[in-house]
PDB file of C-alpha atoms in Angstrom:
ATOM      1  CA  MET J   1      22.390 103.008  77.972  1.00 43.00           C
ATOM      2  CA  PHE J   2      25.064 100.551  79.448  1.00 51.00           C
ATOM      3  CA  LEU J   3      24.865  97.022  79.670  1.00 61.00           C
ATOM      4  CA  ASN J   4      22.570  97.283  82.849  1.00 87.00           C
ATOM      5  CA  SER J   5      22.557  92.853  84.731  1.00 92.00           C
ATOM      6  CA  TYR J   6      19.148  93.759  86.211  1.00 90.00           C
ATOM      7  CA  LEU J   7      17.614  94.675  83.301  1.00 91.00           C
ATOM      8  CA  ASN J   8      18.968  91.234  81.535  1.00 90.00           C
ATOM      9  CA  ALA J   9      17.957  89.404  84.884  1.00 92.00           C
ATOM     10  CA  ASN J  10      15.251  86.912  84.786  1.00 92.00           C
ATOM     11  CA  SER J  11      12.293  87.694  86.651  1.00 92.00           C
ATOM     12  CA  GLU J  12      12.846  85.590  89.647  1.00 92.00           C
ATOM     13  CA  ASN J  13      16.162  86.999  90.087  1.00 92.00           C
ATOM     14  CA  GLN J  14      14.494  90.499  89.526  1.00 94.00           C
ATOM     15  CA  ALA J  15      12.462  90.490  91.563  1.00 93.00           C
ATOM     16  CA  LEU J  16      14.477  89.162  95.042  1.00 93.00           C
ATOM     17  CA  ILE J  17      16.833  92.326  93.533  1.00 94.00           C
ATOM     18  CA  ASP J  18      13.712  94.443  94.087  1.00 94.00           C
ATOM     19  CA  GLY J  19      13.150  92.923  97.950  1.00 93.00           C
ATOM     20  CA  ILE J  20      16.658  93.867  98.889  1.00 94.00           C
ATOM     21  CA  TYR J  21      16.417  96.970  97.399  1.00 95.00           C
ATOM     22  CA  GLU J  22      13.440  97.672  98.800  1.00 95.00           C
ATOM     23  CA  LYS J  23      15.001  96.919 102.052  1.00 95.00           C
ATOM     24  CA  VAL J  24      18.397  99.324 101.899  1.00 96.00           C
ATOM     25  CA  VAL J  25      16.193 102.341 101.064  1.00 96.00           C
ATOM     26  CA  LEU J  26      13.787 101.559 103.830  1.00 96.00           C
ATOM     27  CA  ILE J  27      16.753 101.721 106.405  1.00 97.00           C
ATOM     28  CA  SER J  28      18.642 104.318 104.541  1.00 97.00           C
ATOM     29  CA  ARG J  29      15.449 106.315 104.437  1.00 97.00           C
ATOM     30  CA  ASN J  30      14.524 105.988 108.513  1.00 97.00           C
ATOM     31  CA  LYS J  31      14.023 109.267 110.127  1.00 97.00           C
ATOM     32  CA  SER J  32      16.051 108.553 112.774  1.00 97.00           C
ATOM     33  CA  PHE J  33      19.031 108.848 111.231  1.00 97.00           C
ATOM     34  CA  TYR J  34      18.419 112.328 110.293  1.00 97.00           C
ATOM     35  CA  THR J  35      16.506 113.430 113.466  1.00 96.00           C
ATOM     36  CA  LYS J  36      18.912 111.597 115.997  1.00 95.00           C
ATOM     37  CA  LEU J  37      22.034 111.340 114.487  1.00 96.00           C
ATOM     38  CA  SER J  38      21.964 114.477 112.525  1.00 95.00           C
ATOM     39  CA  VAL J  39      22.894 112.759 109.134  1.00 96.00           C
ATOM     40  CA  PRO J  40      21.903 115.732 106.795  1.00 95.00           C
ATOM     41  CA  ASP J  41      18.456 115.253 105.549  1.00 95.00           C
ATOM     42  CA  THR J  42      19.920 116.044 101.877  1.00 92.00           C
ATOM     43  CA  ILE J  43      20.391 114.464  98.366  1.00 89.00           C
ATOM     44  CA  ASP J  44      23.851 113.655  99.884  1.00 93.00           C
ATOM     45  CA  GLY J  45      22.794 112.491 103.156  1.00 95.00           C
ATOM     46  CA  ARG J  46      20.430 110.077 102.128  1.00 96.00           C
ATOM     47  CA  PHE J  47      22.645 108.617  99.191  1.00 96.00           C
ATOM     48  CA  ASP J  48      25.349 109.009 101.736  1.00 97.00           C
ATOM     49  CA  LEU J  49      23.069 106.187 103.672  1.00 98.00           C
ATOM     50  CA  LEU J  50      22.313 104.627 100.417  1.00 98.00           C
ATOM     51  CA  VAL J  51      25.496 103.796  99.869  1.00 98.00           C
ATOM     52  CA  LEU J  52      26.642 102.929 103.354  1.00 98.00           C
ATOM     53  CA  PHE J  53      23.220  99.996 103.580  1.00 98.00           C
ATOM     54  CA  SER J  54      24.157  98.296  99.925  1.00 98.00           C
ATOM     55  CA  VAL J  55      27.893  98.405 100.796  1.00 98.00           C
ATOM     56  CA  ILE J  56      26.839  95.917 103.557  1.00 97.00           C
ATOM     57  CA  VAL J  57      24.738  93.741 101.906  1.00 96.00           C
ATOM     58  CA  ILE J  58      26.939  93.781  98.817  1.00 96.00           C
ATOM     59  CA  PHE J  59      29.656  92.873 100.960  1.00 96.00           C
ATOM     60  CA  PHE J  60      27.855  89.931 102.150  1.00 94.00           C
ATOM     61  CA  LEU J  61      26.653  88.892  98.691  1.00 93.00           C
ATOM     62  CA  ASN J  62      29.936  88.734  97.443  1.00 92.00           C
ATOM     63  CA  GLN J  63      30.827  86.336  99.787  1.00 89.00           C
ATOM     64  CA  SER J  64      28.410  83.824  98.628  1.00 86.00           C
ATOM     65  CA  GLY J  65      29.833  82.493  95.539  1.00 87.00           C
ATOM     66  CA  THR J  66      29.416  82.807  92.334  1.00 91.00           C
ATOM     67  CA  LYS J  67      25.537  83.461  92.347  1.00 90.00           C
ATOM     68  CA  GLY J  68      26.036  86.274  95.365  1.00 90.00           C
ATOM     69  CA  LYS J  69      28.786  87.990  93.083  1.00 93.00           C
ATOM     70  CA  LEU J  70      25.934  88.505  89.983  1.00 93.00           C
ATOM     71  CA  LEU J  71      23.276  89.758  92.725  1.00 93.00           C
ATOM     72  CA  SER J  72      25.354  92.142  94.273  1.00 94.00           C
ATOM     73  CA  GLN J  73      26.049  93.338  90.738  1.00 95.00           C
ATOM     74  CA  MET J  74      22.797  93.708  89.782  1.00 96.00           C
ATOM     75  CA  LEU J  75      21.805  95.160  92.917  1.00 96.00           C
ATOM     76  CA  PHE J  76      24.630  98.109  92.305  1.00 96.00           C
ATOM     77  CA  ASP J  77      22.717  98.532  88.698  1.00 96.00           C
ATOM     78  CA  LYS J  78      19.323  98.317  90.009  1.00 96.00           C
ATOM     79  CA  ILE J  79      20.422 101.035  92.729  1.00 96.00           C
ATOM     80  CA  PHE J  80      22.071 103.455  89.163  1.00 95.00           C
ATOM     81  CA  LEU J  81      18.886 102.646  87.721  1.00 93.00           C
ATOM     82  CA  ASP J  82      16.624 104.240  89.958  1.00 93.00           C
ATOM     83  CA  LEU J  83      19.191 107.009  90.872  1.00 91.00           C
ATOM     84  CA  ASP J  84      19.071 107.055  87.281  1.00 87.00           C
ATOM     85  CA  LEU J  85      15.108 107.449  86.958  1.00 85.00           C
ATOM     86  CA  SER J  86      14.487 109.565  89.467  1.00 85.00           C
ATOM     87  CA  LEU J  87      17.211 112.758  88.372  1.00 82.00           C
ATOM     88  CA  ARG J  88      15.345 112.205  85.327  1.00 79.00           C
ATOM     89  CA  GLU J  89      11.462 112.473  86.905  1.00 82.00           C
ATOM     90  CA  VAL J  90      13.658 116.155  88.355  1.00 74.00           C
ATOM     91  CA  GLY J  91      14.212 117.541  84.978  1.00 69.00           C
ATOM     92  CA  ALA J  92      17.687 116.640  84.637  1.00 67.00           C
ATOM     93  CA  GLY J  93      18.440 116.425  80.668  1.00 69.00           C
ATOM     94  CA  ASP J  94      20.598 113.151  78.996  1.00 68.00           C
ATOM     95  CA  ALA J  95      23.573 115.117  79.551  1.00 71.00           C
ATOM     96  CA  GLY J  96      23.490 116.130  82.802  1.00 74.00           C
ATOM     97  CA  VAL J  97      21.996 112.398  83.665  1.00 79.00           C
ATOM     98  CA  ASN J  98      25.207 110.777  82.476  1.00 82.00           C
ATOM     99  CA  ILE J  99      27.226 113.399  84.445  1.00 88.00           C
ATOM    100  CA  LYS J 100      25.720 113.015  87.889  1.00 89.00           C
ATOM    101  CA  ILE J 101      25.329 109.461  87.531  1.00 88.00           C
ATOM    102  CA  LYS J 102      29.100 108.986  86.440  1.00 92.00           C
ATOM    103  CA  LYS J 103      30.282 111.530  89.561  1.00 94.00           C
ATOM    104  CA  MET J 104      27.859 109.215  91.317  1.00 94.00           C
ATOM    105  CA  VAL J 105      29.263 105.999  90.378  1.00 95.00           C
ATOM    106  CA  GLN J 106      33.159 107.342  91.364  1.00 97.00           C
ATOM    107  CA  SER J 107      31.309 108.226  95.160  1.00 97.00           C
ATOM    108  CA  TYR J 108      29.851 104.829  95.213  1.00 97.00           C
ATOM    109  CA  MET J 109      32.699 103.166  93.934  1.00 97.00           C
ATOM    110  CA  GLY J 110      35.375 104.514  96.635  1.00 97.00           C
ATOM    111  CA  ARG J 111      33.023 104.512  99.454  1.00 98.00           C
ATOM    112  CA  GLN J 112      32.631 100.896  98.750  1.00 98.00           C
ATOM    113  CA  LYS J 113      36.034 100.141  98.813  1.00 98.00           C
ATOM    114  CA  VAL J 114      37.281 101.501 102.227  1.00 98.00           C
ATOM    115  CA  TYR J 115      33.622 100.524 103.854  1.00 98.00           C
ATOM    116  CA  CYS J 116      34.521  96.707 102.379  1.00 98.00           C
ATOM    117  CA  GLU J 117      38.085  97.424 103.761  1.00 98.00           C
ATOM    118  CA  SER J 118      36.451  97.642 106.862  1.00 98.00           C
ATOM    119  CA  LEU J 119      34.249  94.766 107.081  1.00 98.00           C
ATOM    120  CA  GLU J 120      36.812  92.599 105.891  1.00 97.00           C
ATOM    121  CA  ASN J 121      39.284  93.778 108.681  1.00 98.00           C
ATOM    122  CA  LYS J 122      36.153  93.741 110.982  1.00 97.00           C
ATOM    123  CA  ASP J 123      37.741  97.282 112.086  1.00 98.00           C
ATOM    124  CA  PHE J 124      34.524  99.139 112.942  1.00 98.00           C
ATOM    125  CA  GLN J 125      36.967 102.477 114.292  1.00 97.00           C
ATOM    126  CA  SER J 126      38.104 102.372 110.821  1.00 98.00           C
ATOM    127  CA  LEU J 127      34.395 102.514 109.679  1.00 98.00           C
ATOM    128  CA  LYS J 128      33.788 105.311 111.943  1.00 97.00           C
ATOM    129  CA  LYS J 129      36.339 107.429 110.627  1.00 97.00           C
ATOM    130  CA  SER J 130      34.911 106.377 106.980  1.00 97.00           C
ATOM    131  CA  ILE J 131      31.259 107.686 108.013  1.00 98.00           C
ATOM    132  CA  ALA J 132      32.655 110.976 109.290  1.00 96.00           C
ATOM    133  CA  ASN J 133      34.401 111.660 106.205  1.00 96.00           C
ATOM    134  CA  ASN J 134      31.356 110.981 104.143  1.00 97.00           C
ATOM    135  CA  VAL J 135      28.522 111.050 105.581  1.00 97.00           C
ATOM    136  CA  TYR J 136      29.433 113.751 108.122  1.00 97.00           C
ATOM    137  CA  ARG J 137      31.522 115.489 106.089  1.00 94.00           C
ATOM    138  CA  ASN J 138      29.410 119.232 105.419  1.00 85.00           C
ATOM    139  CA  LEU J 139      28.869 119.135 109.315  1.00 86.00           C
ATOM    140  CA  ASP J 140      31.620 120.798 111.788  1.00 82.00           C
ATOM    141  CA  ASN J 141      29.955 120.095 114.716  1.00 84.00           C
ATOM    142  CA  TYR J 142      28.884 116.144 114.824  1.00 85.00           C
ATOM    143  CA  ILE J 143      29.360 115.350 118.152  1.00 89.00           C
ATOM    144  CA  ASN J 144      29.400 111.021 118.227  1.00 94.00           C
ATOM    145  CA  TYR J 145      27.149 110.700 115.612  1.00 97.00           C
ATOM    146  CA  PRO J 146      29.776 108.527 113.527  1.00 97.00           C
ATOM    147  CA  ASP J 147      30.592 106.200 116.650  1.00 96.00           C
ATOM    148  CA  ILE J 148      26.831 106.022 116.668  1.00 97.00           C
ATOM    149  CA  LEU J 149      26.429 104.871 113.276  1.00 98.00           C
ATOM    150  CA  SER J 150      29.393 102.589 112.880  1.00 97.00           C
ATOM    151  CA  ASN J 151      28.106 100.858 116.088  1.00 97.00           C
ATOM    152  CA  TYR J 152      24.512 100.542 114.452  1.00 98.00           C
ATOM    153  CA  CYS J 153      26.861  99.062 111.390  1.00 98.00           C
ATOM    154  CA  LYS J 154      28.319  96.831 113.529  1.00 97.00           C
ATOM    155  CA  LYS J 155      24.911  95.474 114.608  1.00 96.00           C
ATOM    156  CA  VAL J 156      23.885  95.039 111.192  1.00 95.00           C
ATOM    157  CA  TYR J 157      27.043  93.523 110.316  1.00 95.00           C
ATOM    158  CA  LEU J 158      27.081  91.112 113.161  1.00 94.00           C
ATOM    159  CA  LEU J 159      23.233  90.246 112.235  1.00 91.00           C
ATOM    160  CA  PHE J 160      23.942  89.800 108.600  1.00 91.00           C
ATOM    161  CA  SER J 161      27.449  87.747 109.743  1.00 90.00           C
ATOM    162  CA  ASN J 162      25.374  85.285 112.321  1.00 83.00           C
ATOM    163  CA  LYS J 163      22.807  84.575 109.946  1.00 78.00           C
ATOM    164  CA  LYS J 164      22.744  80.960 108.979  1.00 63.00           C
ATOM    165  CA  GLU J 165      21.133  80.829 105.254  1.00 66.00           C
ATOM    166  CA  ASP J 166      22.755  82.045 102.475  1.00 70.00           C
ATOM    167  CA  TYR J 167      22.116  85.360 101.625  1.00 70.00           C
ATOM    168  CA  PHE J 168      20.006  84.981  98.819  1.00 73.00           C
ATOM    169  CA  SER J 169      17.386  85.186 101.483  1.00 76.00           C
ATOM    170  CA  LEU J 170      18.154  88.784 102.149  1.00 73.00           C
ATOM    171  CA  ASN J 171      14.986  90.481 101.187  1.00 72.00           C
ATOM    172  CA  LYS J 172      13.398  88.799 104.083  1.00 77.00           C
ATOM    173  CA  LEU J 173      16.433  89.679 106.592  1.00 79.00           C
ATOM    174  CA  LYS J 174      14.829  93.029 108.529  1.00 84.00           C
ATOM    175  CA  PHE J 175      17.882  95.168 109.521  1.00 91.00           C
ATOM    176  CA  PRO J 176      17.856  95.914 113.451  1.00 90.00           C
ATOM    177  CA  GLU J 177      16.163  98.363 115.110  1.00 89.00           C
ATOM    178  CA  ILE J 178      18.124 102.155 115.165  1.00 87.00           C
TER     179      ILE J 178
END
């Protein structure tokens, strides 16, 4: 197994990351994205939303100094620890899990790069384009859903950037209504 900052962390930091991760999972599983915005309710669609919202959180954690960077790595490790466990629960063997996780990490890192560049530059048009390319990549006709989803991400961005306390309290922070 790989070195995992989440598994090696103290219980206080693990509890903090568990709370943050729970919020990210809850928002990424919100039915409104699948019913109102036609995000495909598939493993890929759910993964895409998990990536999108975790990247936004990680973006803000990374701007919070050394501890924030440590927590962002812990969140990343927690996500892939959970994905690994989920794949094993559905019956994937060690070799299959390792191959799938490697592909998921590559997908995540590619999306993280373009999403973070968009957030850093406050370029929500670029974010919309990336959302169309990633979240809606398997749909022929997605109308204005990428625009609506990028506007929601902008609301999240503004909420998080206007938060005056540090981002270590994100586990208490609620995502805005959809």
